[in-house]
Amino acid sequence: MFSISSEAKVGIFVLIGLIILAYMSFQVGQRGFGLKKGYSVDVFFNNVAGLERDASVQIAGVEIGRVESIALKDGKALVTLRIGKDIKLARDVKAAIKTHGILGDKYIELVPGKDEEIYIHEGGRIINVESQADLDRLLNQLAFIADDIKKVTGALSSVLAGDEGEASIKDILENSRQLTRNLNTVVKSNEATLRAVLENTRQLTENLNNVVTKNDEKMAQTIENLRGASEQMEKTFASLNDITESIKKGEGTAGRLIKDKDMAVKLDQAIDSLRDVTDKINQGKGTIGKLINDEETVNNLNEGLTGLSRYINKAEQFRTFLSYRGEYLFDSSEAKNYLDIKIQPKQDKFYIVGLVSDPQGKKTIRDTTVAGVTTRTEEWDRDGLLFNAQIGKRYKDIVIRGGLLESTGGVGLDYFALNDKLKFTFEAFDFSADEKTHLKAAAEYQLFKHLYLSFGWDDFISDKGQESPYAGISIRFEDDDLKYLLTTTPIPK
Amino acid sequence: MNRAAVAIDQLGRTVLEYVEEMGKIALLFLSVLRWMFQPPLKSHLIFKQMEFVGNKSIFVVVLTGAFTGMVMALQGYYGFKMFSAESMVGSVVALGMTRELGPVLTSLMVTARAGSAMAAELGTMRVTEQIDALSVMAANPVKHLIVPRVIAGVLMLPLLTVVSDFMGILGGYFVGVHLLHINSGIFVKNITTIVDLDDLYNGLVKAAVFGLILSLIGCYKGFNTRGGAEGVGKATTEAVVLSSITILISDYFLTAIMF
Amino acid sequence: MIELIDIHKSFKKNKVLNGLNLKIDSGLITVIIGRSGGGKSVLLKHIIGLLKPDRGRVLIDDTDITRLNDRDLNTIRKKFGMLFQEAALFDSMTVKENVAFPLREHAKMSEVEISRVVAEKLKSVGLTGIEDKMPSELSGGMRKRVGLARAIALQPEIVLFDEPTTGLDPVMTEAINQLIVDTQKNLNATCVVISHDLESIFKISHKIAMLYDGDIIEYGTPDEIRASKNPVIEQFLSGSIEGPIKII
């Protein structure tokens, strides 16, 4: 019997496996191939939320490239596109982030430019960016409109579909039937009279015809008047259109209006008055008329909106941090606790207010004069709390701050490194004349998102033997609720 | 000692035993690494094991792969139908197969087929003193017995996974296109757009790791068999259980690292 | 020369070897006797380094093999051949591949040479024309002889036999005994045999060592052993139930 060796069998299997792998890789990775050779183009967006790496770049729905990378640069999203090498992009090409599919996949749509003289080359930049349509807002509005429509149709259906509605429709039909029968009877019984009437009419039109031919010019004038009237009507209808908007909301009213027996009369009256109103509005009479027709109103509204958005922006910028810091002093085996609120109205400016519990306590100096001899006593209140109130400003990686440090005047200097993860701090306070300044140096490292570890040397030139190395741990987080609470109070600029 | 204390004591012992076992497996792995790079490599032994682990597992892998893909397509279809997104079935099958089910199911099948056989074979060799005989003849048992099996496991599992992935997608295609009447072009297009090369390759890396795990544990259990035929049976069962558990647990961590 | 000095070995709480001392002379057949489960196989495995003692030294030609690394231990092991109790043939290989295994591992021989040596070794244990059979197709006696052929393939200086005649019929027992004697003569090897079979022991041995309670209690020529007044040996040789050896 012919037998195949293990080696051959394994070889065949490996070969088949590799062929399948190559086939699948090629299928799956196909688009990756040619594109690697293309060229890359940068584009800045304000917001790329939802855009993923490898998202499609399309012109007129045809994929011409992929998003190669997304990075943050100067507070904007820098998106690098890789464009197929056969595609030429004019310099004034326009880029926009679009959404497709129900799942909301984002892609970048390029609208070709007209300036075909200059093309964008490798590493170039697309300058025209269409800001992203706020889909959420659009959807919200749509939902509102749908709601309104539902209300109107609901009202209509309640009028027409109910037993009452059916009955009234029946009544109307019955009435019309009787009316036509009556008419019929009238017509039959007065045939002769009618004939006479018709004869009269014929003569009348004949006469009229004579009159018209004789008074051609006058007739034309009349027709002109009529045209003017119909124009007026048209305007009225346009106004009516506006009004129906408001009627739509008055769900019950419309319903009642339709049901009412005096409907015709009232409607007539209503339309009359409406026409009065719309006329007046069109002429700019009354408050609403002024509102709608006045340019100033629009401007005011615009300003109002701008103001609102500025206000919201401020809230976005305005940040509040709560922090707790515990420092364990090795030499005295005691702990110092800090509780601070840091308010940061602008990126580079902040205020700190806080409490410090110092094992040394609060120093109270009291001069007592007994019989002409003044004795100065220093009292340390061990339960006393010290206060922090500082104002600080940041210049790139350096922060300078000053104010009350542990209830005495002082200054501090921070230096940030490693993307703000590492902070070196130097503080000097308590410049009172009778003892050496309290100096403190420390390094703090951000271990996790909200957790920091610090090491330092407190009061290191102390003349009271209070110098001590320490290790500290601090928890710091941004308080959003507090932030919004605070933005409703005036903000110092 | 009251009952609670006994229970805690027992628990502690069990945990310690597992930790000790892990340590021993890790040491075995080190010695495999050491012997792997000491020539001469027993190529005929490696090929024999590759044939055993690879070729002889093809049938079972093809079967499980194809049916898994088919079931996924069927299940996915009913889910996606609710959103009128039936055409997504293909990509779900492909993504599921390449990332997860291909490597894991293949490894579990191979564990049951080859991992258990490794444990049984080495276990029998241990209790019939064949492993001692190897040592006595100055032939290192790790080099002769374990290195070829581990190499075969690491090399063949990715290949089997490729087959499994492919069969799964093919099965999904069959069910989706021929039975559920999803448009074939869209079915394929959705696969190629959603599945990445990385998905495919990371799945294969997983498979290689699983291959290492199942061959190493199978060999370890067999190599350390005690107590005759009964011991061989016990070693086989333990090898399958421990391998399966380790594969599933490590799958979680590999997924967490990779994707 | 094989020398075991103060060997201690226990498995979990079970003490198997307890300060054992033994010096096995070269070029002789030494039979180790003792109770079943008394540690004879353990002793044998210490000699070849399959087990390491808890304490003590094993000297093979003045080299302490308990302290050797794998590479040096393998060098020493090439001097050895061992016949296991159940022959321990590799199930997955044919008879020829089994016997050729040590040759392929350690001797740089051509395939033709290997075939020749394998045939020669098989012939020396009285087997011909079974090269392509699998071990599972062989009888117990044949397996033992193939095992012996494999053990002596590399012309070892020391050959160890772990209960070579257990489970064989008297004729086959006699044949194996004769093979042990022949092997020793042909190779001028040191043979260490573990056995219970008293008849065989006195027929083949030059020296006998009695293992009892984890130590060698008597070591001497067959005549010396036979004449021993040690009650343990007297009971062992007579096979009586009464005596210091307790049946548990």
PDB file of N, CA, C and O in Angstrom, chain A residues 59-95:
ATOM      1  N   ILE A  59     -16.257  60.920  -1.653  1.00  0.00           N
ATOM      2  CA  ILE A  59     -16.698  62.029  -2.494  1.00  0.00           C
ATOM      3  C   ILE A  59     -17.902  61.504  -3.249  1.00  0.00           C
ATOM      4  O   ILE A  59     -17.820  60.446  -3.894  1.00  0.00           O
ATOM      5  N   ALA A  60     -19.013  62.181  -3.116  1.00  0.00           N
ATOM      6  CA  ALA A  60     -20.251  61.775  -3.798  1.00  0.00           C
ATOM      7  C   ALA A  60     -20.590  60.327  -3.490  1.00  0.00           C
ATOM      8  O   ALA A  60     -21.059  59.589  -4.348  1.00  0.00           O
ATOM      9  N   GLY A  61     -20.296  59.900  -2.258  1.00  0.00           N
ATOM     10  CA  GLY A  61     -20.658  58.552  -1.860  1.00  0.00           C
ATOM     11  C   GLY A  61     -19.694  57.470  -2.292  1.00  0.00           C
ATOM     12  O   GLY A  61     -19.902  56.299  -2.009  1.00  0.00           O
ATOM     13  N   VAL A  62     -18.614  57.875  -2.985  1.00  0.00           N
ATOM     14  CA  VAL A  62     -17.633  56.886  -3.406  1.00  0.00           C
ATOM     15  C   VAL A  62     -16.432  56.976  -2.472  1.00  0.00           C
ATOM     16  O   VAL A  62     -15.910  58.051  -2.231  1.00  0.00           O
ATOM     17  N   GLU A  63     -16.038  55.822  -1.936  1.00  0.00           N
ATOM     18  CA  GLU A  63     -14.929  55.851  -0.994  1.00  0.00           C
ATOM     19  C   GLU A  63     -13.628  56.149  -1.719  1.00  0.00           C
ATOM     20  O   GLU A  63     -13.272  55.468  -2.691  1.00  0.00           O
ATOM     21  N   ILE A  64     -12.931  57.181  -1.239  1.00  0.00           N
ATOM     22  CA  ILE A  64     -11.666  57.527  -1.872  1.00  0.00           C
ATOM     23  C   ILE A  64     -10.529  57.485  -0.874  1.00  0.00           C
ATOM     24  O   ILE A  64      -9.376  57.731  -1.214  1.00  0.00           O
ATOM     25  N   GLY A  65     -10.843  57.149   0.389  1.00  0.00           N
ATOM     26  CA  GLY A  65      -9.781  57.096   1.379  1.00  0.00           C
ATOM     27  C   GLY A  65     -10.323  56.708   2.732  1.00  0.00           C
ATOM     28  O   GLY A  65     -11.491  56.353   2.862  1.00  0.00           O
ATOM     29  N   ARG A  66      -9.426  56.790   3.706  1.00  0.00           N
ATOM     30  CA  ARG A  66      -9.787  56.390   5.061  1.00  0.00           C
ATOM     31  C   ARG A  66      -9.217  57.380   6.070  1.00  0.00           C
ATOM     32  O   ARG A  66      -8.245  58.057   5.778  1.00  0.00           O
ATOM     33  N   VAL A  67      -9.822  57.411   7.244  1.00  0.00           N
ATOM     34  CA  VAL A  67      -9.264  58.221   8.318  1.00  0.00           C
ATOM     35  C   VAL A  67      -8.081  57.465   8.890  1.00  0.00           C
ATOM     36  O   VAL A  67      -8.216  56.332   9.330  1.00  0.00           O
ATOM     37  N   GLU A  68      -6.929  58.074   8.819  1.00  0.00           N
ATOM     38  CA  GLU A  68      -5.728  57.379   9.275  1.00  0.00           C
ATOM     39  C   GLU A  68      -5.519  57.550  10.765  1.00  0.00           C
ATOM     40  O   GLU A  68      -5.199  56.614  11.472  1.00  0.00           O
ATOM     41  N   SER A  69      -5.698  58.781  11.253  1.00  0.00           N
ATOM     42  CA  SER A  69      -5.518  58.988  12.687  1.00  0.00           C
ATOM     43  C   SER A  69      -6.330  60.186  13.135  1.00  0.00           C
ATOM     44  O   SER A  69      -6.682  61.057  12.340  1.00  0.00           O
ATOM     45  N   ILE A  70      -6.643  60.175  14.417  1.00  0.00           N
ATOM     46  CA  ILE A  70      -7.366  61.288  15.010  1.00  0.00           C
ATOM     47  C   ILE A  70      -6.573  61.707  16.239  1.00  0.00           C
ATOM     48  O   ILE A  70      -6.256  60.875  17.077  1.00  0.00           O
ATOM     49  N   ALA A  71      -6.249  62.992  16.319  1.00  0.00           N
ATOM     50  CA  ALA A  71      -5.450  63.437  17.460  1.00  0.00           C
ATOM     51  C   ALA A  71      -5.961  64.800  17.906  1.00  0.00           C
ATOM     52  O   ALA A  71      -6.691  65.483  17.177  1.00  0.00           O
ATOM     53  N   LEU A  72      -5.586  65.150  19.108  1.00  0.00           N
ATOM     54  CA  LEU A  72      -5.983  66.461  19.609  1.00  0.00           C
ATOM     55  C   LEU A  72      -4.818  67.426  19.417  1.00  0.00           C
ATOM     56  O   LEU A  72      -3.689  67.126  19.782  1.00  0.00           O
ATOM     57  N   LYS A  73      -5.132  68.577  18.817  1.00  0.00           N
ATOM     58  CA  LYS A  73      -4.063  69.562  18.654  1.00  0.00           C
ATOM     59  C   LYS A  73      -4.648  70.952  18.877  1.00  0.00           C
ATOM     60  O   LYS A  73      -5.625  71.323  18.217  1.00  0.00           O
ATOM     61  N   ASP A  74      -4.100  71.658  19.815  1.00  0.00           N
ATOM     62  CA  ASP A  74      -4.567  73.009  20.152  1.00  0.00           C
ATOM     63  C   ASP A  74      -6.076  73.047  20.386  1.00  0.00           C
ATOM     64  O   ASP A  74      -6.771  73.947  19.926  1.00  0.00           O
ATOM     65  N   GLY A  75      -6.577  72.052  21.075  1.00  0.00           N
ATOM     66  CA  GLY A  75      -7.981  72.046  21.436  1.00  0.00           C
ATOM     67  C   GLY A  75      -8.916  71.677  20.298  1.00  0.00           C
ATOM     68  O   GLY A  75     -10.122  71.696  20.448  1.00  0.00           O
ATOM     69  N   LYS A  76      -8.340  71.348  19.145  1.00  0.00           N
ATOM     70  CA  LYS A  76      -9.187  70.909  18.030  1.00  0.00           C
ATOM     71  C   LYS A  76      -8.796  69.492  17.645  1.00  0.00           C
ATOM     72  O   LYS A  76      -7.732  69.015  18.012  1.00  0.00           O
ATOM     73  N   ALA A  77      -9.680  68.878  16.905  1.00  0.00           N
ATOM     74  CA  ALA A  77      -9.397  67.518  16.482  1.00  0.00           C
ATOM     75  C   ALA A  77      -8.663  67.543  15.156  1.00  0.00           C
ATOM     76  O   ALA A  77      -9.174  68.056  14.169  1.00  0.00           O
ATOM     77  N   LEU A  78      -7.458  67.005  15.173  1.00  0.00           N
ATOM     78  CA  LEU A  78      -6.681  66.934  13.948  1.00  0.00           C
ATOM     79  C   LEU A  78      -6.911  65.550  13.345  1.00  0.00           C
ATOM     80  O   LEU A  78      -6.536  64.543  13.918  1.00  0.00           O
ATOM     81  N   VAL A  79      -7.554  65.511  12.201  1.00  0.00           N
ATOM     82  CA  VAL A  79      -7.853  64.236  11.558  1.00  0.00           C
ATOM     83  C   VAL A  79      -6.967  64.120  10.333  1.00  0.00           C
ATOM     84  O   VAL A  79      -6.919  65.015   9.497  1.00  0.00           O
ATOM     85  N   THR A  80      -6.218  63.012  10.293  1.00  0.00           N
ATOM     86  CA  THR A  80      -5.371  62.787   9.132  1.00  0.00           C
ATOM     87  C   THR A  80      -6.062  61.785   8.215  1.00  0.00           C
ATOM     88  O   THR A  80      -6.453  60.712   8.648  1.00  0.00           O
ATOM     89  N   LEU A  81      -6.217  62.177   6.983  1.00  0.00           N
ATOM     90  CA  LEU A  81      -6.883  61.305   6.020  1.00  0.00           C
ATOM     91  C   LEU A  81      -5.840  60.706   5.099  1.00  0.00           C
ATOM     92  O   LEU A  81      -4.852  61.357   4.751  1.00  0.00           O
ATOM     93  N   ARG A  82      -6.071  59.457   4.732  1.00  0.00           N
ATOM     94  CA  ARG A  82      -5.219  58.880   3.692  1.00  0.00           C
ATOM     95  C   ARG A  82      -6.061  58.732   2.438  1.00  0.00           C
ATOM     96  O   ARG A  82      -7.086  58.065   2.431  1.00  0.00           O
ATOM     97  N   ILE A  83      -5.624  59.410   1.418  1.00  0.00           N
ATOM     98  CA  ILE A  83      -6.415  59.495   0.196  1.00  0.00           C
ATOM     99  C   ILE A  83      -5.745  58.662  -0.886  1.00  0.00           C
ATOM    100  O   ILE A  83      -4.513  58.653  -1.005  1.00  0.00           O
ATOM    101  N   GLY A  84      -6.561  57.952  -1.636  1.00  0.00           N
ATOM    102  CA  GLY A  84      -6.030  57.147  -2.735  1.00  0.00           C
ATOM    103  C   GLY A  84      -5.201  57.981  -3.692  1.00  0.00           C
ATOM    104  O   GLY A  84      -5.511  59.145  -3.934  1.00  0.00           O
ATOM    105  N   LYS A  85      -4.151  57.371  -4.238  1.00  0.00           N
ATOM    106  CA  LYS A  85      -3.186  58.194  -4.974  1.00  0.00           C
ATOM    107  C   LYS A  85      -3.737  58.724  -6.298  1.00  0.00           C
ATOM    108  O   LYS A  85      -3.213  59.670  -6.854  1.00  0.00           O
ATOM    109  N   ASP A  86      -4.821  58.112  -6.786  1.00  0.00           N
ATOM    110  CA  ASP A  86      -5.377  58.590  -8.048  1.00  0.00           C
ATOM    111  C   ASP A  86      -6.315  59.783  -7.856  1.00  0.00           C
ATOM    112  O   ASP A  86      -6.747  60.401  -8.821  1.00  0.00           O
ATOM    113  N   ILE A  87      -6.663  60.065  -6.609  1.00  0.00           N
ATOM    114  CA  ILE A  87      -7.635  61.122  -6.350  1.00  0.00           C
ATOM    115  C   ILE A  87      -6.907  62.446  -6.169  1.00  0.00           C
ATOM    116  O   ILE A  87      -5.964  62.540  -5.396  1.00  0.00           O
ATOM    117  N   LYS A  88      -7.376  63.463  -6.908  1.00  0.00           N
ATOM    118  CA  LYS A  88      -6.780  64.780  -6.744  1.00  0.00           C
ATOM    119  C   LYS A  88      -7.789  65.679  -6.060  1.00  0.00           C
ATOM    120  O   LYS A  88      -8.959  65.734  -6.454  1.00  0.00           O
ATOM    121  N   LEU A  89      -7.337  66.350  -5.028  1.00  0.00           N
ATOM    122  CA  LEU A  89      -8.227  67.230  -4.278  1.00  0.00           C
ATOM    123  C   LEU A  89      -7.844  68.686  -4.574  1.00  0.00           C
ATOM    124  O   LEU A  89      -6.693  69.075  -4.381  1.00  0.00           O
ATOM    125  N   ALA A  90      -8.819  69.448  -5.045  1.00  0.00           N
ATOM    126  CA  ALA A  90      -8.560  70.854  -5.280  1.00  0.00           C
ATOM    127  C   ALA A  90      -8.354  71.543  -3.940  1.00  0.00           C
ATOM    128  O   ALA A  90      -8.803  71.049  -2.903  1.00  0.00           O
ATOM    129  N   ARG A  91      -7.692  72.700  -3.979  1.00  0.00           N
ATOM    130  CA  ARG A  91      -7.319  73.350  -2.733  1.00  0.00           C
ATOM    131  C   ARG A  91      -8.557  73.793  -1.954  1.00  0.00           C
ATOM    132  O   ARG A  91      -8.542  73.849  -0.731  1.00  0.00           O
ATOM    133  N   ASP A  92      -9.648  74.119  -2.654  1.00  0.00           N
ATOM    134  CA  ASP A  92     -10.811  74.609  -1.926  1.00  0.00           C
ATOM    135  C   ASP A  92     -11.839  73.511  -1.695  1.00  0.00           C
ATOM    136  O   ASP A  92     -13.024  73.754  -1.606  1.00  0.00           O
ATOM    137  N   VAL A  93     -11.354  72.267  -1.610  1.00  0.00           N
ATOM    138  CA  VAL A  93     -12.242  71.160  -1.293  1.00  0.00           C
ATOM    139  C   VAL A  93     -12.795  71.374   0.110  1.00  0.00           C
ATOM    140  O   VAL A  93     -12.157  71.965   0.970  1.00  0.00           O
ATOM    141  N   LYS A  94     -14.017  70.911   0.313  1.00  0.00           N
ATOM    142  CA  LYS A  94     -14.683  71.148   1.590  1.00  0.00           C
ATOM    143  C   LYS A  94     -14.889  69.816   2.294  1.00  0.00           C
ATOM    144  O   LYS A  94     -15.287  68.832   1.672  1.00  0.00           O
ATOM    145  N   ALA A  95     -14.624  69.787   3.591  1.00  0.00           N
ATOM    146  CA  ALA A  95     -14.758  68.537   4.345  1.00  0.00           C
ATOM    147  C   ALA A  95     -15.866  68.676   5.367  1.00  0.00           C
ATOM    148  O   ALA A  95     -16.041  69.733   5.970  1.00  0.00           O
TER     149      ALA A  95
END
